[in-house]
Coordinates of C-alpha atoms in Angstrom, one line a residue:
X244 CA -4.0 -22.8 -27.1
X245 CA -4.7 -18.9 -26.8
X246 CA -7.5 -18.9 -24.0
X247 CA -11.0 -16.8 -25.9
X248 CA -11.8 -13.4 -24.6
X249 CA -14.0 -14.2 -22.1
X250 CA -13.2 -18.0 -21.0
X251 CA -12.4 -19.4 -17.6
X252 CA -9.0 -19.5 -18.1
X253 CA -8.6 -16.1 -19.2
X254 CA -10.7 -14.8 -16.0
X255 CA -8.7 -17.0 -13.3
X256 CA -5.6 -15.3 -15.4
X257 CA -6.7 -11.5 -15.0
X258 CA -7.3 -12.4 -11.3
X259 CA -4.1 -13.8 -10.4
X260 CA -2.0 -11.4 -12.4
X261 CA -4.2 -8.7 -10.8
X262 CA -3.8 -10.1 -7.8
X263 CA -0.3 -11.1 -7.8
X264 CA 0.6 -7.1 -8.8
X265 CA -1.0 -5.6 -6.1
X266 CA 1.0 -8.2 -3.5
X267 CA 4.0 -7.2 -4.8
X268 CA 3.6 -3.3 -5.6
X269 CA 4.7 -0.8 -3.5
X270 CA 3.9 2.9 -3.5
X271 CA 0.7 3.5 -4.5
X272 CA -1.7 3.3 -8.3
X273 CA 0.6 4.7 -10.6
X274 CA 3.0 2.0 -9.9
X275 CA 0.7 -0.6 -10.3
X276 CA -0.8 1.3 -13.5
X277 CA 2.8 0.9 -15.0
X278 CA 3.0 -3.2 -13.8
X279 CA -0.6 -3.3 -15.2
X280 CA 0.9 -2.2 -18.7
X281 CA 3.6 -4.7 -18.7
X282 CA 1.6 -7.5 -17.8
X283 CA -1.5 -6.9 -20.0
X284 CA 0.2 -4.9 -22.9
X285 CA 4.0 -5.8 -23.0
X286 CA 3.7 -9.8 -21.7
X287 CA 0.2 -11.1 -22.6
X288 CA -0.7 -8.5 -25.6
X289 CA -4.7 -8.3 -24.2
X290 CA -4.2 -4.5 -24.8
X291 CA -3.0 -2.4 -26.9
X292 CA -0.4 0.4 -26.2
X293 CA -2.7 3.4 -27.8
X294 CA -5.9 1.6 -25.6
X295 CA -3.5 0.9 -22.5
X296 CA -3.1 5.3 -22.6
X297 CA -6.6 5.8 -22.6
X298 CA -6.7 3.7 -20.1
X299 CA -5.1 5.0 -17.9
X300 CA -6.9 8.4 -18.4
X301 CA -9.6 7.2 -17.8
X302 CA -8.5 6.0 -14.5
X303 CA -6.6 9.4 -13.4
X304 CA -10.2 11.0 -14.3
X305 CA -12.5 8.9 -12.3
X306 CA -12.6 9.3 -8.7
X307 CA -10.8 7.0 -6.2
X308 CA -7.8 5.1 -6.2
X309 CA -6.2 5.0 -9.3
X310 CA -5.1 1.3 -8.5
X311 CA -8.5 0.2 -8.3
X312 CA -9.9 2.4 -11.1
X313 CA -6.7 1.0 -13.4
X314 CA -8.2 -2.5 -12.5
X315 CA -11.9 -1.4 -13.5
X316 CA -10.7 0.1 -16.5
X317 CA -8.3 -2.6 -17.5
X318 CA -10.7 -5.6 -16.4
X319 CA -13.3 -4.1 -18.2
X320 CA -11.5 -4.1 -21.4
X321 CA -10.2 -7.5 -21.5
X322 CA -13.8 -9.4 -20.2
X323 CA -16.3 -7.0 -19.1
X324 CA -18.2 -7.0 -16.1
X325 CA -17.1 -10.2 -14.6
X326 CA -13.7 -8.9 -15.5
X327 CA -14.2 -6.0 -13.3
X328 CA -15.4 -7.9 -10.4
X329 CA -12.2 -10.0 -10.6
X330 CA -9.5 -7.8 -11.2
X331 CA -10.6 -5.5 -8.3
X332 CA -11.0 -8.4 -6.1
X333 CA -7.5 -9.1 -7.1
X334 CA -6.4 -5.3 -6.6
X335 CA -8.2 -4.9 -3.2
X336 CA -7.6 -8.1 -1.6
X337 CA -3.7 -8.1 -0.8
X338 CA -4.0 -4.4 1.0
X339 CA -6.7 -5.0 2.9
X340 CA -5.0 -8.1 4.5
X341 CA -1.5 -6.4 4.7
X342 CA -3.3 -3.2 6.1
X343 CA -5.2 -5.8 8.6
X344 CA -1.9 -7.5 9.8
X345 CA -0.2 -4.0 10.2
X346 CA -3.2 -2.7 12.1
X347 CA -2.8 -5.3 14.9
X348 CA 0.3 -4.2 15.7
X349 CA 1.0 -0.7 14.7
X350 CA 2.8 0.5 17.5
X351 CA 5.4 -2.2 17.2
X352 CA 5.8 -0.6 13.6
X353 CA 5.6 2.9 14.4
X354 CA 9.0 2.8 16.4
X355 CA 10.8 -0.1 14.5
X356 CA 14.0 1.7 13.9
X357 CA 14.9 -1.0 10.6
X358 CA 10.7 -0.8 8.9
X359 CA 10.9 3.2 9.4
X360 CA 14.5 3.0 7.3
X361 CA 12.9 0.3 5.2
X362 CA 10.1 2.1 3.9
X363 CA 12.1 5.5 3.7
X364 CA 14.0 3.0 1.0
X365 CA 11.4 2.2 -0.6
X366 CA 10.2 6.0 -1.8
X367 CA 13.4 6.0 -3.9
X368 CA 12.3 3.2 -5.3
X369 CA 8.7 4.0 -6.0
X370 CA 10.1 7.7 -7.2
X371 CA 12.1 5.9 -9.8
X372 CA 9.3 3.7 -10.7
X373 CA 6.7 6.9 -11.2
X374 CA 9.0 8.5 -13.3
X375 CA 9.5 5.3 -15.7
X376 CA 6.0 5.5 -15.9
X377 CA 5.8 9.1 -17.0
X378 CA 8.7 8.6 -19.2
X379 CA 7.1 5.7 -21.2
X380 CA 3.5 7.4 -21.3
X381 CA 5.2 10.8 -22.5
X382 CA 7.2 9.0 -25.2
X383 CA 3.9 7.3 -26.1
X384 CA 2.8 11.2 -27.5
X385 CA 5.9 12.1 -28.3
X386 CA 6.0 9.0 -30.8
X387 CA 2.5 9.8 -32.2
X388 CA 4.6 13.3 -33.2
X389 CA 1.4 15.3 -32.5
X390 CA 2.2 18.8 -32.1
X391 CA -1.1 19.3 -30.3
X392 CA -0.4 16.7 -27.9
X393 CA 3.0 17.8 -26.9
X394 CA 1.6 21.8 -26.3
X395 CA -1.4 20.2 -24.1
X396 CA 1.1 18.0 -22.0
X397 CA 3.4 20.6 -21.4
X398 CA 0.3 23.6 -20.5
X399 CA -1.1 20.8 -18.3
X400 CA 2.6 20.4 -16.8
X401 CA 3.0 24.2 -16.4
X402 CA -0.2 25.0 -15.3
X403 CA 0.3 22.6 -12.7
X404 CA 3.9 22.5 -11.3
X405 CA 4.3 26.0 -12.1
X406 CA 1.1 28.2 -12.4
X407 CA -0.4 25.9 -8.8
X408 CA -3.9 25.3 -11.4
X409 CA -5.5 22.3 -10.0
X410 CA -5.6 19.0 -11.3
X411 CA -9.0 19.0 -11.3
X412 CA -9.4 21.9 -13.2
X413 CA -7.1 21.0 -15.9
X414 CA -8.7 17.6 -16.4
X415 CA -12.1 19.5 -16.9
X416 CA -10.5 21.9 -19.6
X417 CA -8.7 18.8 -21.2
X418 CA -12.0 17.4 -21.6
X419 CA -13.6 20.3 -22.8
X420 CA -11.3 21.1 -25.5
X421 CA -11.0 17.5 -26.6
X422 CA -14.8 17.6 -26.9
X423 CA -14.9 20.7 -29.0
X424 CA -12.1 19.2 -31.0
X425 CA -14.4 16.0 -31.5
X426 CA -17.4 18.1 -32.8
X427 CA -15.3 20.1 -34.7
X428 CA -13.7 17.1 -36.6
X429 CA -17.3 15.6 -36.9
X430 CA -19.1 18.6 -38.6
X431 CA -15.9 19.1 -40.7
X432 CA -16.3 15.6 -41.9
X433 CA -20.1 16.0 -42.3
X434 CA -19.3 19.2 -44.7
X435 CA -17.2 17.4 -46.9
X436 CA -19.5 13.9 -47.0

């Protein structure tokens, strides 16, 4: 029986997935943004694809860590407010008690020939995990086959890799234009109503 959108059972669910991806993910919030995508849009079907994209917007917009905003965004969506308070509970509890553990003994780590190896490893890893993720959010415009959303992903692109622009200052214009593209639409539908 499919659980309803704001039982028990669908609460203690967003916490232990939540909680279970942030145990296991390595290399920062986009990766867990992309393992938050399989779980809630691929595997459980909570979200959909279109809303998992604004999503994740959302999160790159807000201030903080993306993992944690990703887990507002996302726990939001699928129950709300107690949503939120779980799925960042989830999020935040496995680094802070990795991150304790390390912190007692730190200078064992910091000269550990086999961890120092380990974790240079592991950024090949996460590298090929970030770019799966930008793959399969680009071919999420690309299959929308909106010429206006492939010109602003590659000027944001440019404007960034090449042109040095901020990323703050892109995400500002972005918004901007998408406003005035809103209002535009609206009076344009007002005319003809």
């Amino acid at each position: 029986m499919a659980a309803s959108p704001c039982s028990g059972a669908r609460l203690r669910k967003l916490f232990f997935e939540t909680l279970y991806l942030s145990a296991f993910t390595f290399g920062g919030g986009y990766v867990i943004v992309s393992l938050l995508k399989k779980k809630f849009v691929d595997d459980l079907h909570w979200i959909s694809e279109d809303e998992m994209l604004d999503l994740v917007a959302i999160a790159q917009s807000a201030p903080g860590p993306i993992a944690v905003n990703g887990a507002i965004v996302v726990g939001y969506k699928i129950c709300g407010f107690p949503g939120i308070l779980l799925s960042v509970l989830g999020a935040v509890i496995p680094p802070f008690l990795m991150l304790s553990v390390i912190s007692l003994f730190y200078s064992a780590f910091r000269s550990n020939f086999m961890i120092h190896h380990m974790l240079s490893g592991m950024r090949c890893g996460v590298s090929a995990v970030i770019m799966s993720v930008t793959w399969d959010m680009a071919s999420g415009v690309l299959a929308d086959k909106k010429c206006s959303s492939l010109v602003i992903m590659l000027a944001a692109f440019v404007a960034n890799y090449i042109l040095g622009i901020s990323t703050i200052w892109i995400i500002l214009a972005v918004i901007a234009l998408g406003v005035a593209v809103t209002l535009w639409r609206n009076k344009g539908e007002e005319e003809q109503s």
